[in-house]
XYZ file of C-alpha atoms in Angstrom:
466
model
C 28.307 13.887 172.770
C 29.447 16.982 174.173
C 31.995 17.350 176.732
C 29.831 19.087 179.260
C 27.078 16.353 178.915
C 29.827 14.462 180.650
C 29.565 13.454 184.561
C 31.013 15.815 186.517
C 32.363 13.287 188.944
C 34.896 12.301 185.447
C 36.802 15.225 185.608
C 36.916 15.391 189.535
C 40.605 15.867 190.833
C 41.672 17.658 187.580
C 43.420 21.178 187.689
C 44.846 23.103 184.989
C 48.094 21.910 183.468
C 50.663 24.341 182.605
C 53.024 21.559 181.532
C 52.524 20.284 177.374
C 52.747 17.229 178.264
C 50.217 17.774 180.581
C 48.033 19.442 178.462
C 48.618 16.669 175.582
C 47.616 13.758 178.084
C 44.412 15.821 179.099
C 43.414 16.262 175.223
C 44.150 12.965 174.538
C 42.064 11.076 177.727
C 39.065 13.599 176.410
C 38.875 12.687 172.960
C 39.234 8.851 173.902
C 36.435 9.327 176.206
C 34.543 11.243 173.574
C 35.284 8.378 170.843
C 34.329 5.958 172.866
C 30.829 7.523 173.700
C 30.412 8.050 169.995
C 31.089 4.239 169.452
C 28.763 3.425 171.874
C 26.063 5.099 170.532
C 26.363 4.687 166.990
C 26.493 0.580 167.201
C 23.616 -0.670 165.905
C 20.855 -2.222 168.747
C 20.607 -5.383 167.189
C 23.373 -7.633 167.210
C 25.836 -7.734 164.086
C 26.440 -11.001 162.278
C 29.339 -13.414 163.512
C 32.154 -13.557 161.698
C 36.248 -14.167 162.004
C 37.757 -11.596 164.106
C 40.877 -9.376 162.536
C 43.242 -6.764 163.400
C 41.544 -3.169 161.997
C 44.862 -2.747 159.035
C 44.160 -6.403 157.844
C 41.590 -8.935 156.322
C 40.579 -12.166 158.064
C 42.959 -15.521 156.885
C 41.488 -17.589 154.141
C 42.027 -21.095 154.028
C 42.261 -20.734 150.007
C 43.556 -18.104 147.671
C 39.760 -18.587 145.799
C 37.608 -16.183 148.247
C 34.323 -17.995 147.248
C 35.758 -21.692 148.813
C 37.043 -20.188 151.617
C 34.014 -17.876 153.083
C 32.138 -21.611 152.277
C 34.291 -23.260 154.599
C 33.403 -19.957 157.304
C 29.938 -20.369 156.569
C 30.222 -24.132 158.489
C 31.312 -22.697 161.493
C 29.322 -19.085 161.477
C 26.623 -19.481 158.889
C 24.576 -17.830 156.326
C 25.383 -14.641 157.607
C 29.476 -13.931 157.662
C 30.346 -10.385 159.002
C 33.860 -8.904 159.406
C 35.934 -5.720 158.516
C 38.593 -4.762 156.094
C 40.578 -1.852 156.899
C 37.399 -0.870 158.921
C 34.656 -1.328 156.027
C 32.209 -3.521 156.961
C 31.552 -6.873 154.703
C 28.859 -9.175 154.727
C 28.901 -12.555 152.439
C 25.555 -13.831 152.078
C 26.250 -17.989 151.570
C 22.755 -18.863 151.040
C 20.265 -18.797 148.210
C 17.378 -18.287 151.150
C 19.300 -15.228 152.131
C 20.212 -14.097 148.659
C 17.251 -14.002 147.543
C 15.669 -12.230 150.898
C 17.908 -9.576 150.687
C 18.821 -8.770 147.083
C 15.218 -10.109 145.686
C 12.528 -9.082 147.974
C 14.625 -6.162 149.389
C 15.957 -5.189 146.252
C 15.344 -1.059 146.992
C 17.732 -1.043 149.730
C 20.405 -3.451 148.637
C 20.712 -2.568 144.443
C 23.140 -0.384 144.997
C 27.227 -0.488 144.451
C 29.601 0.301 146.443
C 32.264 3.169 145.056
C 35.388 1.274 143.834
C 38.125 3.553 143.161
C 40.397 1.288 141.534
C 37.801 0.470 138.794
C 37.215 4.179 138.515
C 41.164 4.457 137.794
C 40.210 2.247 134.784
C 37.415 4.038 133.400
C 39.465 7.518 133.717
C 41.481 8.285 130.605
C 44.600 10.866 131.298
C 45.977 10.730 127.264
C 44.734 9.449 124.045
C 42.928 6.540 123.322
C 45.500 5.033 120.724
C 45.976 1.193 119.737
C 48.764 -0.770 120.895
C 50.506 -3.308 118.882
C 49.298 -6.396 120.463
C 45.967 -5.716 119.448
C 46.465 -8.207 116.323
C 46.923 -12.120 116.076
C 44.292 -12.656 118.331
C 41.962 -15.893 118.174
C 38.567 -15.405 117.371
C 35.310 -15.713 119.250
C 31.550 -16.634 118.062
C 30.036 -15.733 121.383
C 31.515 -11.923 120.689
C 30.939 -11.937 116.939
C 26.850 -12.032 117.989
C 27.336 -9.552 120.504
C 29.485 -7.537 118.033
C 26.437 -8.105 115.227
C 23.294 -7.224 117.993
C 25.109 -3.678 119.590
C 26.961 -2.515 117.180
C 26.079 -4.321 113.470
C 29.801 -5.146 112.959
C 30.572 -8.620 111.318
C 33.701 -10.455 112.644
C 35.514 -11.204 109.093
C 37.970 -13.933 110.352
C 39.952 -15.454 113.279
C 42.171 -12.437 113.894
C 39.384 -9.856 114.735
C 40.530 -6.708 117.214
C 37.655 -6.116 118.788
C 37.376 -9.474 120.036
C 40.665 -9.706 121.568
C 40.069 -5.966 122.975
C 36.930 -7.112 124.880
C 39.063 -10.403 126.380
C 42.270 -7.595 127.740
C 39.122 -5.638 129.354
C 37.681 -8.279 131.090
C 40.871 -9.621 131.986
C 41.620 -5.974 133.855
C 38.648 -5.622 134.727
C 38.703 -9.200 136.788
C 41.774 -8.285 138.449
C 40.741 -4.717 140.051
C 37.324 -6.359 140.867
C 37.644 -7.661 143.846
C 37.051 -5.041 146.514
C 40.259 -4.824 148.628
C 42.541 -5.858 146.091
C 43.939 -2.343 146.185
C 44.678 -0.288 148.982
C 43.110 2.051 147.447
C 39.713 1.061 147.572
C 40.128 1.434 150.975
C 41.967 4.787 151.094
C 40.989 6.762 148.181
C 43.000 9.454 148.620
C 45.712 7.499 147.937
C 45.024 8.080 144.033
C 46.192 11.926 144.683
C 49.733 10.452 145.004
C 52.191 10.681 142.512
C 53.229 7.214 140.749
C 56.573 6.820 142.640
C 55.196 6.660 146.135
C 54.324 3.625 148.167
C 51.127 1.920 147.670
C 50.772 3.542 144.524
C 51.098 -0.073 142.479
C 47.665 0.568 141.685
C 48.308 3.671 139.656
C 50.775 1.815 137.453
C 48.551 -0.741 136.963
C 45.536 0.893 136.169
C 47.577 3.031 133.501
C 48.082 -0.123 131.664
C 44.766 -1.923 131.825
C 42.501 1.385 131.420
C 43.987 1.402 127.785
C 42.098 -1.952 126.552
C 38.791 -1.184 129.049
C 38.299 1.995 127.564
C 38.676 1.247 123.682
C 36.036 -1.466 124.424
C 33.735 1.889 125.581
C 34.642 3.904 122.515
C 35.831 2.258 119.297
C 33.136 0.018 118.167
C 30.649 2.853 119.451
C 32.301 5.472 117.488
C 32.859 3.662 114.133
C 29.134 2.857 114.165
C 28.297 6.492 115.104
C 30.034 7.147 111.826
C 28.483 4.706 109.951
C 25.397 5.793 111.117
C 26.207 9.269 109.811
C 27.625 7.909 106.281
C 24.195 6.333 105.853
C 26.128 3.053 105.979
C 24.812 1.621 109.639
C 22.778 -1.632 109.758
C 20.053 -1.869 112.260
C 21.461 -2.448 115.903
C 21.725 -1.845 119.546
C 23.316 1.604 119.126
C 22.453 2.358 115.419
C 18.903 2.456 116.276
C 18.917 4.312 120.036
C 21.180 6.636 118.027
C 18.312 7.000 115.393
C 15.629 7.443 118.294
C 18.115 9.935 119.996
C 18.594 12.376 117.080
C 15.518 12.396 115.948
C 13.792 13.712 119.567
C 11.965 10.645 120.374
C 14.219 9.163 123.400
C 15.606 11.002 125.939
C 18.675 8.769 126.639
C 22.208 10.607 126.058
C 24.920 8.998 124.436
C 26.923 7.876 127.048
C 24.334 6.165 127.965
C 24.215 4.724 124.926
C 27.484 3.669 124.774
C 28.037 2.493 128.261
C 25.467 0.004 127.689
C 26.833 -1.584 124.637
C 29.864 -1.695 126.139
C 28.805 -4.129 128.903
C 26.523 -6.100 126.344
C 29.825 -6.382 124.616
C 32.092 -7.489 127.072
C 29.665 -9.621 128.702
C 29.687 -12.221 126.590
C 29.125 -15.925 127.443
C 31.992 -17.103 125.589
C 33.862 -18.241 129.138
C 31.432 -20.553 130.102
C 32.079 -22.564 127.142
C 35.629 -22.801 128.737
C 33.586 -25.573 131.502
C 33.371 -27.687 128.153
C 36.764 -28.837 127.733
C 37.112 -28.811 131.400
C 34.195 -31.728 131.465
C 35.314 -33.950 129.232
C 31.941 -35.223 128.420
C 31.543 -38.368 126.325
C 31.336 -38.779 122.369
C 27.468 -38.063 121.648
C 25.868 -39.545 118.486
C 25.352 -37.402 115.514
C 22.211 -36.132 114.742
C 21.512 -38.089 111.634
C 21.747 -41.235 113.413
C 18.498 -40.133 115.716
C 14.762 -40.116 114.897
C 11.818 -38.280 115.824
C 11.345 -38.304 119.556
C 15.228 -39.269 120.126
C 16.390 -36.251 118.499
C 13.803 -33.822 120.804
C 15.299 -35.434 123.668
C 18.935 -35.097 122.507
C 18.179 -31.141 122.370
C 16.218 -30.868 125.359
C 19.734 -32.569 127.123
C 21.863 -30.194 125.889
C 19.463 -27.034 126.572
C 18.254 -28.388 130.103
C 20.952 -30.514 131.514
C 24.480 -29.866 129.771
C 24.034 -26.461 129.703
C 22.482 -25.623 133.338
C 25.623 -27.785 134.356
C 27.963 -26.106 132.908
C 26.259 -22.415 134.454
C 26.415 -24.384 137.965
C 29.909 -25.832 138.134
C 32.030 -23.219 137.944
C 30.439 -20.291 137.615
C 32.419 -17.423 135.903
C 31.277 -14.744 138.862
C 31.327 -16.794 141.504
C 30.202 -13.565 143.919
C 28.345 -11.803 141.561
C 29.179 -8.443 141.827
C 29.021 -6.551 145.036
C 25.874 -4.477 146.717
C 25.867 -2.177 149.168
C 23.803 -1.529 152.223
C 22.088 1.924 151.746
C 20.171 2.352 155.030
C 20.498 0.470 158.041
C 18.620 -2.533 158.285
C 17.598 -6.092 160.138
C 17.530 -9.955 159.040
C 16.918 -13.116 160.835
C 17.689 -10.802 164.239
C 20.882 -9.285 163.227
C 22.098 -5.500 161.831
C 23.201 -5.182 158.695
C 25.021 -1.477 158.797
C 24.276 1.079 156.375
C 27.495 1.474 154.094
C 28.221 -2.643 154.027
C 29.448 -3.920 151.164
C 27.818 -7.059 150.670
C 29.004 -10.405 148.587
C 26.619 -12.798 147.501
C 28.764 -16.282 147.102
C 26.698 -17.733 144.526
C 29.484 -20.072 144.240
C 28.575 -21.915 147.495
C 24.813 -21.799 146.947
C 25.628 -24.173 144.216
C 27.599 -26.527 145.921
C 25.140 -26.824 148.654
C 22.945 -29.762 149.662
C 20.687 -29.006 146.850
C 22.503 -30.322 144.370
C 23.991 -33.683 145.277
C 27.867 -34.543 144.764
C 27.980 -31.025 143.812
C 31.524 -30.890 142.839
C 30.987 -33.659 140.409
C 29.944 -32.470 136.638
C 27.003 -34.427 136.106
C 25.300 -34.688 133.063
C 21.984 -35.298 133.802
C 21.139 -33.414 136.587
C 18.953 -30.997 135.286
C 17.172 -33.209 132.733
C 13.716 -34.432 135.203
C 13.229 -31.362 136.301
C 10.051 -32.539 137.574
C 11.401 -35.405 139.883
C 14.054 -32.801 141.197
C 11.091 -30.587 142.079
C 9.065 -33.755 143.843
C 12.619 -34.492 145.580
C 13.721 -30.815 146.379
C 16.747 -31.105 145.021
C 19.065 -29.380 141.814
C 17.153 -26.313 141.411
C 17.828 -24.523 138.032
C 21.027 -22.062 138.242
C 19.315 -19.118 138.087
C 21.134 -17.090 140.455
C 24.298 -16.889 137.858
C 22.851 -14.244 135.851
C 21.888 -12.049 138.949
C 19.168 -10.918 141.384
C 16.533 -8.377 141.443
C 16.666 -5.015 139.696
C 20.431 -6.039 139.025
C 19.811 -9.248 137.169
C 21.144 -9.638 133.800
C 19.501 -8.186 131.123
C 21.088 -9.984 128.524
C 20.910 -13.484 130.084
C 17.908 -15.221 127.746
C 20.372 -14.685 124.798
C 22.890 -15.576 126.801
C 21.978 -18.775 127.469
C 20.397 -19.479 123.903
C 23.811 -18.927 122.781
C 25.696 -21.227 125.291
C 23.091 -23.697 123.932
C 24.125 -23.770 120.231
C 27.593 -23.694 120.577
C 27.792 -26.742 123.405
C 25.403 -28.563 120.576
C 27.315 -27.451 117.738
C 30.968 -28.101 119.033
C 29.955 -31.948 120.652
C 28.636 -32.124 117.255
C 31.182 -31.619 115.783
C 34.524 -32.694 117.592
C 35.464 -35.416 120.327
C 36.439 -33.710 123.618
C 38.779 -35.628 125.796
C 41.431 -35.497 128.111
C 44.808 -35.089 126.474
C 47.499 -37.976 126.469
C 51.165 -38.004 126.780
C 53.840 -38.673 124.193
C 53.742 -42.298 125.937
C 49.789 -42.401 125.128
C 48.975 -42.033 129.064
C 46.371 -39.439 129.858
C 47.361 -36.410 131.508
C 45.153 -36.642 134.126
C 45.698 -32.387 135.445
C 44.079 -30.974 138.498
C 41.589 -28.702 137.087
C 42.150 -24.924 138.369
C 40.635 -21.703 137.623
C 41.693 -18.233 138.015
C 40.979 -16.318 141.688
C 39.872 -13.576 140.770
C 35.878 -11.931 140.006
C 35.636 -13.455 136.798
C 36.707 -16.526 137.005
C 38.437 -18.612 134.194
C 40.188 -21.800 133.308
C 43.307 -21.881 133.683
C 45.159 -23.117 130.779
C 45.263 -26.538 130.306
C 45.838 -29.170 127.662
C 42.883 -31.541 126.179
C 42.475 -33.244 122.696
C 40.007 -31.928 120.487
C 39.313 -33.670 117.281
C 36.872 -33.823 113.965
C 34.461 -36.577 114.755
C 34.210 -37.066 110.997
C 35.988 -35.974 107.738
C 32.591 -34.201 107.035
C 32.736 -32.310 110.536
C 36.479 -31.197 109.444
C 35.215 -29.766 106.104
C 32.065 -28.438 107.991
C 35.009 -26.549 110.606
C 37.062 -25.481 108.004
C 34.190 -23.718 106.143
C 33.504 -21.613 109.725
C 34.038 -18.503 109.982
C 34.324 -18.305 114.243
C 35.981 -21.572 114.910
């Protein structure tokens, strides 16, 4: 809006002001008017969605420190739909699987995209050499990762104390604590990362030194030793062997970072925390599978594939937001705006603690095991939505899930899962807490794990991952 689109009858009265005072007051009542017309006209037609109100340098108060419990608790009082600003960037939390899948499903073009998170760039950028710490060694093992490790890069976990799985552990660790958007100020303000280390606000710099050293050896080691296996004539078929193969020999036009940037995730996104909901259950001694016949031993594995393991997805899910998407056009649902540039949070979390799933904060067993009844009644819909939606679901999640199937099987198999008990023999009957942040964890926490049998403890000792 220019200033002589203005009514004339606004600047009635006025007369030159020598005074800089003057002057300053005249400048400054012009470009409020100005701002305001450009306010005006820029807010969207429609309605926005409600939301908690906040002061434009803050956040609205949570009830909890766990974002996906308290934008549940908003969504009783303003719905599906929860709107507000942080530091003037518009959010919306979608806290429906109706709306989830409306908008990241079925509208997948416009909302696929991610929003630009500066503090998880400051962990992908490498200032020095990529060099290996000393805590890199005495780490526990991990059969979810050893796959992963086998399928991407053809590397064979030898023992307990493998690197590489401890590396991928520090990365996601880092990687859950920058994740949330907002955690950093400078998500909001990136020019804040042009500041030298000392300075205010600049915690994030410090930070991100430390964690960027573990997030990008997960990117580069395993990719480069196969790279040089591959080159020694010593590489067994896998993820990156063989697009490496394709690559050099003029039949794919993917580039190597791409390459590498995708076994990386494969790597690091392994299912081995969901596991963690196991010990967390404390699920009752099952009977071995030489005690069962015939059709009792197809129903046994159809439990743990349909109903233990869908539990354990639902529960506590280890992203309970998923990742975020971001609005790239303006657009409208159910009769509100959603802005272009709004960084959008689907809460799967609360989707599966809704009234679809009865008791949902109970672990229940067999909740997923007639899934036709549940279909008749409406009710405990598969979990789904944990591995994604639309063009951004997982890729990975069919093997995921295969995986999370064997090892449930194989470890209530093998050992008796219970609660732990004091030196008194009382059980320790502990709240059960996870960590706030995107991927979220179990907290540590004591239980008693035990050999169900002197031939399960031979069986354990003789494996290699447990």
């Amino acid at each position: 809006m220019a200033l002589n689109s203005l009514p004339a009858a606004m600047f009635h009265g006025l007369r030159p002001a020598s005074h800089p005072a003057a002057q300053l007051g005249v400048i400054v009542t012009a470009a409020f008017i100005l701002y305001a017309g450009y306010v005006k006209l820029s807010r969207p037609r429609l309605p926005l969605p409600p939301g908690p109100r906040n002061s434009i340098f803050s956040s609205p108060p949570q009830s909890s420190p766990y974002p996906w419990i308290a934008y549940l608790e908003w969504k009783k009082t303003y719905g599906d739909l929860v709107y507000f600003k942080t530091m003037g960037y518009p959010m919306l939390v979608v806290n429906s699987y109706d709306a989830m899948v409306d908008l990241f499903d079925k509208r997948g073009d416009i909302y696929s995209s991610r929003p630009v998170r500066t503090m998880i760039r400051e962990l992908s950028e490498s200032d020095s050499t990529i060099f290996s710490p000393p805590w890199l060694t005495g780490n526990p093992g991990s059969a979810s990762a050893g796959v992963v490790l086998t399928l991407a890069y053809g590397y064979e976990v030898a023992d307990n104390q493998d690197e590489y799985v401890h590396l991928a552990d520090e990365a996601l660790k880092s990687m859950g604590r920058a994740g949330l958007l907002g955690t950093y100020y400078v998500d909001y303000f990136p020019w804040l990362k042009h500041l030298p280390e000392w300075f205010p606000f600049t915690q994030f710099k410090r930070d991100a030194k430390i964690w960027r050293i573990p997030v990008r050896q997960v990117l580069h080691r395993p990719f480069d030793a196969t790279k040089q296996r591959l080159k020694d004539g010593k590489a067994s078929s896998c993820l990156v062997a063989d697009e490496l193969e394709q690559v050099y020999a003029g039949l794919s036009s993917a580039d190597e970072q791409t390459i590498r940037n995708t076994a990386a995730t494969t790597f690091a996104g392994t299912p081995q925390r969901d596991i963690g909901n196991l010990f967390q259950a404390h699920l009752p001694p099952w009977p071995t599978s030489r005690t069962l016949k015939g059709g009792h031993r197809k129903k046994l594995i159809a439990f743990f594939k349909t109903s233990i393991c869908y539990e354990l997805l639902r529960w506590n899910p280890v992203t309970p937001l998923v990742l975020p998407r971001y609005a790239t056009v303006e657009n409208e649902y159910r009769g509100y705006a959603i802005p272009r540039g709004t960084t959008m949070y689907a809460n799967v979390w609360a989707a599966l603690h809704d009234e679809r799933y009865p008791n949902p904060f109970e672990f229940k067993i067999d909740r997923f095991l007639d899934q036709a009844k549940n279909a008749q009644a409406g009710i405990n819909p598969l979990p789904d939505i944990v591995f994604g939606f639309g063009r951004r679901v997982c890729a990975g999640k069919e093997l995921a899930f295969d995986f999370l199937w064997i090892a449930v099987a194989s470890l209530l198999a093998s050992y008796d899962i219970s609660k732990a008990v004091d030196e008194n023999g009382y059980i320790i009957d502990a709240p059960i807490e996870y960590t706030p942040h995107l991927l979220s964890h179990p907290k540590e926490f004591r239980c008693s794990i035990r050999p169900r049998s002197p031939g399960a403890a031979a069986s354990i000792e003789q494996t290699a991952y447990f």
